[in-house]
Amino acid sequence: MKTSKIGAIDIGTSKVCSLIAETDGTGLRVLGIGSVPSHGLQKGQVVNIAEARESVRASIRAAEKTAGFRMESALVTMAGRHVSSGNKRGVISITGNRKQTVEQKDVERLLEITRSENIPPEETVLHQIPRYYRVDGQDGVKDPVGMFGYRLDVETHTITASVTSLENLVKCVIGAGVKIDNVVFEPLASAAAVLTEDEKRDGVLLADIGGGSTNITVYKNDSVYYSSVISVAGNQITRDISLGLGLAPELSEEIKVRYGSLVPLPQTEKPKPLIVEGEEIPYEDLFDIINIRTEELLRLVLLQVNNDTGGELDPAGSLPAGIVITGGTGNLPGLAEMAQQVTHMPCRIGYPPRVSGIADSISGPQYAASFGLLLWKLETPEVFYRQKMNNRVFKNSGVLSRLIRLFGKN
Ligand SMILES: Nc1ncnc2c1ncn2[C@@H]1O[C@H](COP(=O)(O)OP(=O)(O)OP(=O)(O)O)[C@@H](O)[C@H]1O
Ligand SMILES: [Mg+2]
């Protein structure tokens, strides 16, 4: 059977993770992985192109080394506050064919008209996800092609990104010598890896809590209903530890990852203080700092979803499948239980599925987005970002980077 290669690069504030996989169109085999600390990003956005490009390059090279061949092109994640979203409606008349049936070209015309409406020049469409169609009076249609009718309506969930931020991201990848297949809003990629079909149908909130930002998406009736970004995530927990305990940021990060927990402390026995570099750190203090910040973050997620949807998405009522958490902060022991308590919804941590190859090294929730990109390539045909800028950026920086690769630098 004919196989093809897929590249994926999750560009985060804490790490860049590149994957190379092979597919026969149905199954996936992960052949290469390269996860390296990231530089030049803040709160999900590229702030220093040269530094970010080097991180991306290092991650790609590490994946290529394990796979034993080059990554030619890849899907890439995008996150951060410059991403915005909304549900848009559009309508067209069905004319020009004798049978008066909806054709694929009518659907494409309707989506195109709806897509460009009310998009400011400094933003570009990343995703346009049709939620449902209406043919004449008939509501909730998933695929209108072939149906009889005079009027076709659609409701779409449209996600836009700042042109500048997207361009910076594209420059980093192309500058590292890899062409871009698609750019995917991070939580959609994570959702592709961890959500079940039942959860997407019943209603579920996915929060990818990384280092620099918490990226949220909500699925209802099988499609994306809402998405947004909060600029608070794991790095704020680390910062609180650093300020609260008077420790260096690197040490605070290490302590958080090694000893951090949200599992309530036993009432009876007093936990021993941690001895770090000869200093005593009361465990209760570390526990309290992590608890307070994490609880606040979870409340912020609820508040933002509620405010943005005018209370329509009362998570406890309208999302029976609850909340699924991905991203590195999902490793905090006790997070699912705390989220359940704070949100009054069922909650679980989303782990990428096990597939063949070397995928056991990407089993944590921080790898949901990179793994999800591979699935996105298999499942979702839409690509919009390129229409506006791929050629321009590629023309400017692609030639040089391709030459560099040709002559074997790096
Ligand atoms: N065991 C752990 N306990 C607590 N936090 C952890 C643990 N492991 C990782 N983290 C935190 O997860 C965060 C990194 O998550 P992730 O790798 O998903 O971020 P990212 O994708 O690079 O960033 P972003 O998507 O926000 O730009 C860091 O803040 C890190 O401290
Ligand atoms: Mg991330």
mmCIF file of C-alpha atoms and ligand atoms in Angstrom, residues 10-16 38 41-45 77 79-80 186 208-215 233-238 253 256-258 260-261 290 326-333 365-367 369, ligand 1:
data_model
loop_
_atom_site.group_PDB
_atom_site.id
_atom_site.type_symbol
_atom_site.label_atom_id
_atom_site.label_comp_id
_atom_site.label_asym_id
_atom_site.label_seq_id
_atom_site.Cartn_x
_atom_site.Cartn_y
_atom_site.Cartn_z
ATOM 1 C CA ASP A 10 3.823 22.410 17.686
ATOM 2 C CA ILE A 11 5.437 25.765 18.430
ATOM 3 C CA GLY A 12 4.797 26.570 22.090
ATOM 4 C CA THR A 13 6.094 29.021 24.664
ATOM 5 C CA SER A 14 7.840 26.249 26.629
ATOM 6 C CA LYS A 15 8.820 23.779 23.944
ATOM 7 C CA VAL A 16 8.806 23.158 20.221
ATOM 8 C CA SER A 38 11.614 27.019 23.003
ATOM 9 C CA LEU A 41 8.046 33.163 22.227
ATOM 10 C CA GLN A 42 5.860 34.853 24.806
ATOM 11 C CA LYS A 43 2.313 33.879 25.689
ATOM 12 C CA GLY A 44 2.098 31.710 22.587
ATOM 13 C CA GLN A 45 3.365 34.365 20.157
ATOM 14 C CA THR A 77 0.129 25.108 15.532
ATOM 15 C CA ALA A 79 -1.826 29.994 19.778
ATOM 16 C CA GLY A 80 -2.066 33.268 21.689
ATOM 17 C CA GLU A 186 -3.649 24.834 18.903
ATOM 18 C CA ASP A 208 -4.990 23.348 26.448
ATOM 19 C CA ILE A 209 -3.107 24.758 29.445
ATOM 20 C CA GLY A 210 0.474 25.145 28.279
ATOM 21 C CA GLY A 211 3.257 27.384 29.516
ATOM 22 C CA GLY A 212 2.343 30.769 28.073
ATOM 23 C CA SER A 213 -1.353 30.592 27.274
ATOM 24 C CA THR A 214 -4.525 28.637 27.843
ATOM 25 C CA ASN A 215 -6.249 27.955 24.547
ATOM 26 C CA ALA A 233 -0.999 29.270 32.089
ATOM 27 C CA GLY A 234 1.785 27.222 33.697
ATOM 28 C CA ASN A 235 4.381 30.002 33.551
ATOM 29 C CA GLN A 236 2.268 32.099 35.924
ATOM 30 C CA ILE A 237 2.289 29.261 38.446
ATOM 31 C CA THR A 238 6.084 29.160 38.185
ATOM 32 C CA GLU A 253 10.045 25.555 37.466
ATOM 33 C CA LYS A 256 6.924 22.813 40.463
ATOM 34 C CA VAL A 257 7.404 19.965 38.015
ATOM 35 C CA ARG A 258 9.043 17.662 40.572
ATOM 36 C CA GLY A 260 3.959 20.342 42.607
ATOM 37 C CA SER A 261 0.566 18.829 43.369
ATOM 38 C CA ILE A 290 0.111 26.273 43.176
ATOM 39 C CA THR A 326 -4.383 19.049 27.585
ATOM 40 C CA GLY A 327 -1.040 20.889 27.668
ATOM 41 C CA GLY A 328 1.865 20.426 30.062
ATOM 42 C CA THR A 329 0.026 21.848 33.072
ATOM 43 C CA GLY A 330 -2.264 18.830 32.741
ATOM 44 C CA ASN A 331 0.591 16.872 34.385
ATOM 45 C CA LEU A 332 -0.117 18.533 37.738
ATOM 46 C CA PRO A 333 -1.374 15.721 39.977
ATOM 47 C CA PRO A 365 -0.923 15.812 27.611
ATOM 48 C CA GLN A 366 1.733 18.303 26.426
ATOM 49 C CA TYR A 367 1.998 16.303 23.194
ATOM 50 C CA ALA A 369 -1.321 19.325 19.987
HETATM 51 N N1 LIG B 1 4.592 17.709 36.094
HETATM 52 C C1 LIG B 1 4.237 18.969 35.893
HETATM 53 N N2 LIG B 1 3.618 19.667 36.870
HETATM 54 C C2 LIG B 1 3.243 20.930 36.674
HETATM 55 N N3 LIG B 1 3.439 21.624 35.539
HETATM 56 C C3 LIG B 1 4.047 20.988 34.539
HETATM 57 C C4 LIG B 1 4.471 19.641 34.645
HETATM 58 N N4 LIG B 1 5.048 19.282 33.464
HETATM 59 C C5 LIG B 1 4.989 20.369 32.666
HETATM 60 N N5 LIG B 1 4.391 21.385 33.305
HETATM 61 C C6 LIG B 1 4.164 22.754 32.827
HETATM 62 O O1 LIG B 1 3.569 22.741 31.557
HETATM 63 C C7 LIG B 1 3.923 23.941 30.862
HETATM 64 C C8 LIG B 1 4.361 23.608 29.480
HETATM 65 O O2 LIG B 1 3.309 23.012 28.818
HETATM 66 P P1 LIG B 1 3.323 22.803 27.230
HETATM 67 O O3 LIG B 1 4.510 22.027 26.875
HETATM 68 O O4 LIG B 1 1.996 22.289 26.848
HETATM 69 O O5 LIG B 1 3.515 24.331 26.797
HETATM 70 P P2 LIG B 1 3.711 24.958 25.369
HETATM 71 O O6 LIG B 1 2.878 24.218 24.396
HETATM 72 O O7 LIG B 1 5.151 25.067 25.065
HETATM 73 O O8 LIG B 1 3.178 26.427 25.624
HETATM 74 P P3 LIG B 1 1.934 27.261 25.031
HETATM 75 O O9 LIG B 1 1.067 26.312 24.287
HETATM 76 O O10 LIG B 1 1.284 27.826 26.233
HETATM 77 O O11 LIG B 1 2.560 28.306 24.187
HETATM 78 C C9 LIG B 1 5.024 24.612 31.661
HETATM 79 O O12 LIG B 1 4.507 25.709 32.379
HETATM 80 C C10 LIG B 1 5.461 23.494 32.611
HETATM 81 O O13 LIG B 1 5.923 23.994 33.835
#
